[in-house]
PDB file of C-alpha atoms in Angstrom:
ATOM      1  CA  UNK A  14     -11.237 -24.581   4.208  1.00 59.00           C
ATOM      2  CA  UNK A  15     -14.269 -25.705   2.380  1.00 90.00           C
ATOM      3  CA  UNK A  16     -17.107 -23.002   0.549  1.00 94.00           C
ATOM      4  CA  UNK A  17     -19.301 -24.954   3.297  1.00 92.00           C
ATOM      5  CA  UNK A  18     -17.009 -23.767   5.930  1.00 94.00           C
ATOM      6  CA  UNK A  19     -17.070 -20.546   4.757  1.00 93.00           C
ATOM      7  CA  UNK A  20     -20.390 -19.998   4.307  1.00 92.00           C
ATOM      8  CA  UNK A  21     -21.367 -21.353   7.998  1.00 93.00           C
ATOM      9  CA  UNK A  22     -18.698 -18.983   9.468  1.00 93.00           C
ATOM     10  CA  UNK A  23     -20.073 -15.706   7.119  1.00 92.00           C
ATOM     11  CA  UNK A  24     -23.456 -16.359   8.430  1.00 91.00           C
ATOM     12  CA  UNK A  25     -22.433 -16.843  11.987  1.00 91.00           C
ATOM     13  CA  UNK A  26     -20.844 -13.416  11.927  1.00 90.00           C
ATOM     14  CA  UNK A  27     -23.346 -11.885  10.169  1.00 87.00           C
ATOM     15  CA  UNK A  28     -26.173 -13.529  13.023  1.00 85.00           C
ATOM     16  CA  UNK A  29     -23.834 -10.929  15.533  1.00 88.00           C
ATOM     17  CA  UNK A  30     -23.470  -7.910  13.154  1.00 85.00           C
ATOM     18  CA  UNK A  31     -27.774  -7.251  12.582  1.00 85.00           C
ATOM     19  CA  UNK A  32     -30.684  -6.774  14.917  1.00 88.00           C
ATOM     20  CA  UNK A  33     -32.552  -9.695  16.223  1.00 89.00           C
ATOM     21  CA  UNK A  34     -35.676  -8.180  13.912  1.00 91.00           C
ATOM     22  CA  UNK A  35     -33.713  -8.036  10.973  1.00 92.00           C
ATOM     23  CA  UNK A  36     -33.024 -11.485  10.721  1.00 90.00           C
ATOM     24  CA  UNK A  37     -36.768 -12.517  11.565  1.00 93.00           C
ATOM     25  CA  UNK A  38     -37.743 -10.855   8.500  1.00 94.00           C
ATOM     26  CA  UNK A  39     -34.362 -12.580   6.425  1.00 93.00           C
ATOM     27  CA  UNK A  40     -35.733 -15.696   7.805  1.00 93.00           C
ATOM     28  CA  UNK A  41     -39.095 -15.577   7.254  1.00 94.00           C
ATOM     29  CA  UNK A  42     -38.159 -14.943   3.629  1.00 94.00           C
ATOM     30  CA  UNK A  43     -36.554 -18.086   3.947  1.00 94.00           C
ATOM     31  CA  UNK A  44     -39.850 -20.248   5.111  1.00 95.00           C
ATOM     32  CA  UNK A  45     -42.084 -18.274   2.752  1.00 94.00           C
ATOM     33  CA  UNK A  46     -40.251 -19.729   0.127  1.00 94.00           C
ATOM     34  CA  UNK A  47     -40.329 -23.356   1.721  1.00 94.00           C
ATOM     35  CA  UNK A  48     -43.682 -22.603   2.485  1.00 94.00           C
ATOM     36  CA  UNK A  49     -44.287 -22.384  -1.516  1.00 93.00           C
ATOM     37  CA  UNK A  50     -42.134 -25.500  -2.471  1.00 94.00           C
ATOM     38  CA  UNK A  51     -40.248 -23.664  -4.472  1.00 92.00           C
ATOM     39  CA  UNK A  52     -37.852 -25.989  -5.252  1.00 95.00           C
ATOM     40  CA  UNK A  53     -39.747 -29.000  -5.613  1.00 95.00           C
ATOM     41  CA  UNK A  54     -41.200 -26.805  -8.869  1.00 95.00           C
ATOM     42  CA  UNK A  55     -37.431 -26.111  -9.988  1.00 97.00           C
ATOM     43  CA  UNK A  56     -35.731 -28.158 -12.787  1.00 98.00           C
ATOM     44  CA  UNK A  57     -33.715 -31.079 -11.077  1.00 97.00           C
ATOM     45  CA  UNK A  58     -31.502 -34.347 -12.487  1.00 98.00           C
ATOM     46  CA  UNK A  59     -33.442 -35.702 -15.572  1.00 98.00           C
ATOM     47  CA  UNK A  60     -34.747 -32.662 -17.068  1.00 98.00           C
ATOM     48  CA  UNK A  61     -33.545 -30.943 -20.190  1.00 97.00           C
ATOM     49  CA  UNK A  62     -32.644 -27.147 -19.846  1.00 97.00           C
ATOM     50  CA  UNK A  63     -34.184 -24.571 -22.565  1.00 96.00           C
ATOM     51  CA  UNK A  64     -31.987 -23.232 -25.059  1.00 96.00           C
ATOM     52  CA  UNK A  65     -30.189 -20.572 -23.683  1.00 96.00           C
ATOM     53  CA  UNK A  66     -28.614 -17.830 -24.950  1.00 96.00           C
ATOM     54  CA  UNK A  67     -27.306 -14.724 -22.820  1.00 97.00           C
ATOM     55  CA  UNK A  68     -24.691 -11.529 -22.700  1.00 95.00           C
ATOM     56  CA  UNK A  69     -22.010 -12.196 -20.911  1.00 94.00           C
ATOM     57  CA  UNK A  70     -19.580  -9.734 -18.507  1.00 91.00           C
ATOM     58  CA  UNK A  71     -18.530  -7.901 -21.640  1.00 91.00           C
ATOM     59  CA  UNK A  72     -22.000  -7.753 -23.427  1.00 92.00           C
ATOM     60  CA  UNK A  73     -21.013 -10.466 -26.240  1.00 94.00           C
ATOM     61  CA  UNK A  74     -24.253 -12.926 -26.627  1.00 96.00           C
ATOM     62  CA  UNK A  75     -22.892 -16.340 -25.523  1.00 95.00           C
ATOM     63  CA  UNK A  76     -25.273 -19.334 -26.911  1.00 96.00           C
ATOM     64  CA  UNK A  77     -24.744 -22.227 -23.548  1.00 95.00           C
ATOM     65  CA  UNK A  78     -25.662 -25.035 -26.158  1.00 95.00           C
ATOM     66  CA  UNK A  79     -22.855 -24.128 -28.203  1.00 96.00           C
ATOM     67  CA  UNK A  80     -20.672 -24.473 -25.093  1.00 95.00           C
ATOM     68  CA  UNK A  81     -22.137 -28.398 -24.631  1.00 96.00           C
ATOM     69  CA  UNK A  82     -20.914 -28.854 -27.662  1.00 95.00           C
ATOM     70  CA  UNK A  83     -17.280 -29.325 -25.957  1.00 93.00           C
ATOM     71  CA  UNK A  84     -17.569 -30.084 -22.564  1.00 94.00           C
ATOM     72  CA  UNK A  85     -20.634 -31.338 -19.761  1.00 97.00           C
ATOM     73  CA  UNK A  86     -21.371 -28.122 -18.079  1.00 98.00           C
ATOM     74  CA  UNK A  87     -21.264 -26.837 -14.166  1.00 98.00           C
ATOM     75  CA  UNK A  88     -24.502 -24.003 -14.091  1.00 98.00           C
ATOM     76  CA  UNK A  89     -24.473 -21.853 -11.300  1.00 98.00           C
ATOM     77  CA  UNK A  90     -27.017 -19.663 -10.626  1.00 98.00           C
ATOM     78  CA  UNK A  91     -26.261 -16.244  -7.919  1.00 97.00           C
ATOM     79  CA  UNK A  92     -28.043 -13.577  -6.868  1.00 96.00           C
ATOM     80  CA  UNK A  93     -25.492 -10.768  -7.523  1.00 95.00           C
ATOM     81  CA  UNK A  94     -22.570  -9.347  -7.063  1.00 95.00           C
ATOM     82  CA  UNK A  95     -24.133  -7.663  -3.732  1.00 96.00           C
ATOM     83  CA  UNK A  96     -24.508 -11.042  -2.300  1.00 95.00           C
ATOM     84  CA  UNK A  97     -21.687 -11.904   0.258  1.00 95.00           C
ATOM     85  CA  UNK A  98     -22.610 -15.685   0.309  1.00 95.00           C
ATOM     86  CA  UNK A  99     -22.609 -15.472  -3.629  1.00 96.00           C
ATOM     87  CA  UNK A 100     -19.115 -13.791  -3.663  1.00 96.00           C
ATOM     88  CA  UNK A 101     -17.973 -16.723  -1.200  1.00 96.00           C
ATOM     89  CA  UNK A 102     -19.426 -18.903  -3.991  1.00 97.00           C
ATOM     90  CA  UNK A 103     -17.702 -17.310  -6.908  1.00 96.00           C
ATOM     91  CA  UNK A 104     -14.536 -17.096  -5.548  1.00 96.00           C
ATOM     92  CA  UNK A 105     -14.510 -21.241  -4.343  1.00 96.00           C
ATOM     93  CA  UNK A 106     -15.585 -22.311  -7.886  1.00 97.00           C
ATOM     94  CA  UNK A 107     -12.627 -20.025  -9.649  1.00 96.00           C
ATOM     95  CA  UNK A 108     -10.771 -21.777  -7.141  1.00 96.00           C
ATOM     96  CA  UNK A 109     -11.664 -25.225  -8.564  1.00 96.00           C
ATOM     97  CA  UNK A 110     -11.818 -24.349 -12.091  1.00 96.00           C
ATOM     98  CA  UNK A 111      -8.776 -26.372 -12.602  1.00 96.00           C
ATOM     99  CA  UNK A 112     -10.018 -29.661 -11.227  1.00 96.00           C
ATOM    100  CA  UNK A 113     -13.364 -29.199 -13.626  1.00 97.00           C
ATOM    101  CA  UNK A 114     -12.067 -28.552 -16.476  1.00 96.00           C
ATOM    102  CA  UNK A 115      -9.862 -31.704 -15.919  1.00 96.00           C
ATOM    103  CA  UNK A 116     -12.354 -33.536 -15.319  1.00 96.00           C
ATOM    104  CA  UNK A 117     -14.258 -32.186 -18.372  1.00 95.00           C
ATOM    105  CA  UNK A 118     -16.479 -29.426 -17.218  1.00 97.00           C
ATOM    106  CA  UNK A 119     -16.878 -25.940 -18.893  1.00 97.00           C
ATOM    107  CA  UNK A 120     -18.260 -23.486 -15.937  1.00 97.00           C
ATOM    108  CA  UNK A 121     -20.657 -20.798 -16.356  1.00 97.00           C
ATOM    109  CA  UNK A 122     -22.099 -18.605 -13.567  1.00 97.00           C
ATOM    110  CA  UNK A 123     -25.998 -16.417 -14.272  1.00 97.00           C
ATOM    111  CA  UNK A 124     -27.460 -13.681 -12.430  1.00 97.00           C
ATOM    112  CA  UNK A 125     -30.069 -11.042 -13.097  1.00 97.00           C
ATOM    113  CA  UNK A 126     -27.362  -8.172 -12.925  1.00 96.00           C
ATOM    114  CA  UNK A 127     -26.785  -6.059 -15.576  1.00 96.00           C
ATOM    115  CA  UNK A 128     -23.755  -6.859 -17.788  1.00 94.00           C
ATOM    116  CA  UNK A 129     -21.933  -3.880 -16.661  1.00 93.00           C
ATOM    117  CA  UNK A 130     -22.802  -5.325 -12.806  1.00 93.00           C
ATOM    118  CA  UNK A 131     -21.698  -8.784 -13.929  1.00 93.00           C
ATOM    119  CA  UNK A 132     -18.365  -7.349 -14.872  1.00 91.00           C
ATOM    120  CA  UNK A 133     -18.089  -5.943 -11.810  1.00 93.00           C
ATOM    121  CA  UNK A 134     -18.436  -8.861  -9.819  1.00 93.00           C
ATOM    122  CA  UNK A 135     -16.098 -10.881 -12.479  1.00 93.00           C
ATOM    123  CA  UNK A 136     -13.332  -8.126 -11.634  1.00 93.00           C
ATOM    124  CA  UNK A 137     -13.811  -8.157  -8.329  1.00 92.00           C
ATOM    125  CA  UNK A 138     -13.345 -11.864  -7.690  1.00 92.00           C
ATOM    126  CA  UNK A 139     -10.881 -12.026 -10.352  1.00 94.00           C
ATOM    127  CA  UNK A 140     -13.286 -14.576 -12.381  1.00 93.00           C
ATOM    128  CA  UNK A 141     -11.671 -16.624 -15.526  1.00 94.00           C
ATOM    129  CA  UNK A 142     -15.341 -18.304 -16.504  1.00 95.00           C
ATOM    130  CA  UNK A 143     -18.197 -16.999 -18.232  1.00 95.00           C
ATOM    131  CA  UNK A 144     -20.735 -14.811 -15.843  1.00 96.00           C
ATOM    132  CA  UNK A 145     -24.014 -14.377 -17.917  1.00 97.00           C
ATOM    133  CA  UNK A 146     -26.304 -12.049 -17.473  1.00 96.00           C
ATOM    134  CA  UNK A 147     -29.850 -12.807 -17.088  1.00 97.00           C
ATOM    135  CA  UNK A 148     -31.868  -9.642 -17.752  1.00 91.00           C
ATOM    136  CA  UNK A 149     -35.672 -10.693 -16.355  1.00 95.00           C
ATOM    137  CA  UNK A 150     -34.497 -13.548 -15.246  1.00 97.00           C
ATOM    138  CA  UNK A 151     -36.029 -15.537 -18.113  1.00 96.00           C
ATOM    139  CA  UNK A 152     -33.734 -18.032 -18.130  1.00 97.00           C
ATOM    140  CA  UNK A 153     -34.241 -18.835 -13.923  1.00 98.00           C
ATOM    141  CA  UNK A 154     -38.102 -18.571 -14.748  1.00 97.00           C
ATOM    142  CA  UNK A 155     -37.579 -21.138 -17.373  1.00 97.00           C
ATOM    143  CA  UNK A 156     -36.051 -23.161 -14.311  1.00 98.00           C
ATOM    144  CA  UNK A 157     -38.249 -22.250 -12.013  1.00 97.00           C
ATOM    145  CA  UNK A 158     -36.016 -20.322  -9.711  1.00 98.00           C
ATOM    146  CA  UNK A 159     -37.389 -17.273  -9.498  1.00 97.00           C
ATOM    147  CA  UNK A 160     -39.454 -15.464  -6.418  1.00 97.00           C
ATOM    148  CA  UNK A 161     -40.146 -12.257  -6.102  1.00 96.00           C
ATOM    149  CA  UNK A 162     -39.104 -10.034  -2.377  1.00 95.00           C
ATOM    150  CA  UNK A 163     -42.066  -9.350   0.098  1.00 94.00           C
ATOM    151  CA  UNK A 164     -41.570  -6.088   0.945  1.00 95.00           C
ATOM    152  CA  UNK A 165     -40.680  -5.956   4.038  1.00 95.00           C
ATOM    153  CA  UNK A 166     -37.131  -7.675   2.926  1.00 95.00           C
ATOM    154  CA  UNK A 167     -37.009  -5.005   0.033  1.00 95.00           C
ATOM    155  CA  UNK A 168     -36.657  -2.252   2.851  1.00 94.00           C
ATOM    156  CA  UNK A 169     -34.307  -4.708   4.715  1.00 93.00           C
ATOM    157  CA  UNK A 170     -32.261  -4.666   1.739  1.00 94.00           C
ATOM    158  CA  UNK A 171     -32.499  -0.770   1.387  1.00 94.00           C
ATOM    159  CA  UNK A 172     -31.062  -1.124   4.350  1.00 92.00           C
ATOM    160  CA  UNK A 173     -28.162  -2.380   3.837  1.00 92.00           C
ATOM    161  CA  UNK A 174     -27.647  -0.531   0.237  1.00 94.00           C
ATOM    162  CA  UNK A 175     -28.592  -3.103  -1.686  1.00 95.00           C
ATOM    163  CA  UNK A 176     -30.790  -1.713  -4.746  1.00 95.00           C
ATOM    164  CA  UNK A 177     -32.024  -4.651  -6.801  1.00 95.00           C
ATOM    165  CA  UNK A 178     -32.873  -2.243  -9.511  1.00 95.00           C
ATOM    166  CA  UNK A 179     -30.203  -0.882  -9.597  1.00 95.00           C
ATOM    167  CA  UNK A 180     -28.376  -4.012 -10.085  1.00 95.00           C
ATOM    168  CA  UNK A 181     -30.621  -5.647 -12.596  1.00 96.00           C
ATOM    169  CA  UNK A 182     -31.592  -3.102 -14.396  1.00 95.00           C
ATOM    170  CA  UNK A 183     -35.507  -3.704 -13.551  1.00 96.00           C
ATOM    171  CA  UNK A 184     -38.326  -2.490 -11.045  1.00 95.00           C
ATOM    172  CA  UNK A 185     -39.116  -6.503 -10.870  1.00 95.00           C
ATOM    173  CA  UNK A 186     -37.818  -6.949  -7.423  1.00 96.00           C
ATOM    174  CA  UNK A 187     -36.773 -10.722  -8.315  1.00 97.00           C
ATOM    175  CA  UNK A 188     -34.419 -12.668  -7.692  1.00 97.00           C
ATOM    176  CA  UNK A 189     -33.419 -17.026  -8.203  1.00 97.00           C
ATOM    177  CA  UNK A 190     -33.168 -19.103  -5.270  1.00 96.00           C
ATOM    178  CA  UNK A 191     -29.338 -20.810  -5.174  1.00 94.00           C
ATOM    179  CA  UNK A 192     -29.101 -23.187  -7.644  1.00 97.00           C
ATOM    180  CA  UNK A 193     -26.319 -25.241  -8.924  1.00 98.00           C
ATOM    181  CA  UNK A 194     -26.410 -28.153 -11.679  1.00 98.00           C
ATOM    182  CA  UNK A 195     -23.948 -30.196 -14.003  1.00 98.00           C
ATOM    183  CA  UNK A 196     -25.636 -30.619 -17.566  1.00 98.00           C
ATOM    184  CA  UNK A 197     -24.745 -33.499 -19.709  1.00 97.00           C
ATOM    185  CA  UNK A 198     -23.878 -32.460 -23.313  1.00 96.00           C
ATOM    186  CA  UNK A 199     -27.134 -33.552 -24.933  1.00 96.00           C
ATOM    187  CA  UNK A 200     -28.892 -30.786 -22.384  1.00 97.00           C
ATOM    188  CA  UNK A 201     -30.040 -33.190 -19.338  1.00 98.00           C
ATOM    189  CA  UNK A 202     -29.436 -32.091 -16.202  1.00 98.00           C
ATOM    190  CA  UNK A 203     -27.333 -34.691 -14.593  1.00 98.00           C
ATOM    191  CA  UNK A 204     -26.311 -32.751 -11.190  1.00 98.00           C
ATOM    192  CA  UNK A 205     -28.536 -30.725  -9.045  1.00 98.00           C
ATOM    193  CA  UNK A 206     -28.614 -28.203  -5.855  1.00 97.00           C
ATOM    194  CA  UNK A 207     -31.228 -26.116  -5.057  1.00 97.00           C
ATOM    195  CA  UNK A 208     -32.211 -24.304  -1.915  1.00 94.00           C
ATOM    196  CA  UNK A 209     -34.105 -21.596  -0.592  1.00 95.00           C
ATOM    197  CA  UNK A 210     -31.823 -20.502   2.100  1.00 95.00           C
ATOM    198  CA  UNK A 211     -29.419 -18.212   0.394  1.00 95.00           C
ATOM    199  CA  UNK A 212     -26.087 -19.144   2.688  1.00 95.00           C
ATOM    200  CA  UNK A 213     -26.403 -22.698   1.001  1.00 95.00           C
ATOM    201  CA  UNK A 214     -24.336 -23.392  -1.697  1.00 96.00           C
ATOM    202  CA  UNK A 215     -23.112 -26.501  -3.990  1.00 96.00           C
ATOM    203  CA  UNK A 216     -19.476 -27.527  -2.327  1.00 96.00           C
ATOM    204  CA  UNK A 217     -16.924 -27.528  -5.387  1.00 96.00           C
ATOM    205  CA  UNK A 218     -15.427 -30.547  -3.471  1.00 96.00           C
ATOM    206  CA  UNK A 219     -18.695 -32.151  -4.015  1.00 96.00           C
ATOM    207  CA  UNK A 220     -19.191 -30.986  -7.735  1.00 97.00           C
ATOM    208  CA  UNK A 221     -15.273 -32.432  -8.367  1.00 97.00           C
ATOM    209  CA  UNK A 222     -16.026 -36.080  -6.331  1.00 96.00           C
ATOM    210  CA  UNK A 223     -19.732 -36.330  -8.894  1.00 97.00           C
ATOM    211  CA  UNK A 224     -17.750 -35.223 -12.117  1.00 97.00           C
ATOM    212  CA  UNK A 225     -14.805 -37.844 -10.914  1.00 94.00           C
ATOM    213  CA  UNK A 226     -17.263 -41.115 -10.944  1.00 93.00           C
ATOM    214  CA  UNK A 227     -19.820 -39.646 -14.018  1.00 89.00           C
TER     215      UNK A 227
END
């Protein structure tokens, strides 16, 4: 089965599992964010990424330019290790780590968690790549990912025990919208996914067929 599969079939059971006004408030988070053309203001194909330079999973500062230095680059950015859909993610790119690398991608995976959090979620999925952690988000604001909950989803997310500051370590209340790009070695973006709607995701079957023909 395909992450796209996946993700389609998570979502379907979670429309089943919550009550109709829960996930009027989930999706109106959705269209606010549509609303504000959020990714029309993100970094896409053709732009240069800032220099960036984060801890990773076992606090060690890992400098991303210095890994383009080898290899083109799949970014992915999550929302945390909280995140079902994200989990889905993490686990289908591990999956098809093989089939970058041999087609000459390096991957790296950022979130706002805290590195202790990050290593969590690397555990968990039983992750082999680099998961950075993006304290702030400063490096999703520098791609213009970055939107911060209305409050009603923040109680939504209580809810459910999610506690985003907990998790990242702020009182922020911010997360990035789902993002996914391949970066060329001299720092372009050459590969881009973006979306609002968090149960979207890049399809590693589609990052393999772009690195195949670039």
């Amino acid at each position: 089965m395909s992450l796209s599969t996946d993700l389609k079939a998570r979502a379907a059971q979670s429309a089943t599992k919550y009550p109709e006004a829960t996930h009027t408030i989930m999706n109106n988070g959705i269209q606010a964010l549509r609303d504000a053309k959020l990714v029309s203001k993100a970094l896409k194909t053709g732009d240069r990424i800032p220099e960036i330079t984060l801890p990773n999973a076992a606090n060690n500062t890992i400098s991303f330019q210095e890994i383009l230095l080898d290899n083109k680059v799949i970014l992915s950015f999550y929302r945390g290790g909280w995140c079902p859909y994200c989990n889905l993610e993490l686990k289908a790119l591990q999956e098809a780590l093989p089939e970058f690398e041999r087609y000459g991608a390096t991957l790296v995976a950022i979130s706002p968690e805290t590195p202790d959090n990050s290593l969590t979620t690397s555990e968990k999925n039983k992750l082999s790549f680099e998961v950075l952690s993006d304290t702030d988000n400063k490096i999703a604001n520098a791609f213009n990912l970055v939107f911060t909950l209305p409050e009603d989803l923040i109680k939504v997310y209580d809810g459910f025990g999610i506690n985003l500051e907990t998790s990242n370590g702020n009182t922020n209340q911010q997360l990035p919208i789902a993002a996914t790009y391949i970066i060329d070695q001299d720092g372009t973006i050459i590969y881009d996914f973006i979306q609002e709607d968090y149960k979207k995701r890049a399809d590693p079957e589609e990052i393999i067929s772009f690195l195949k023909n670039n």
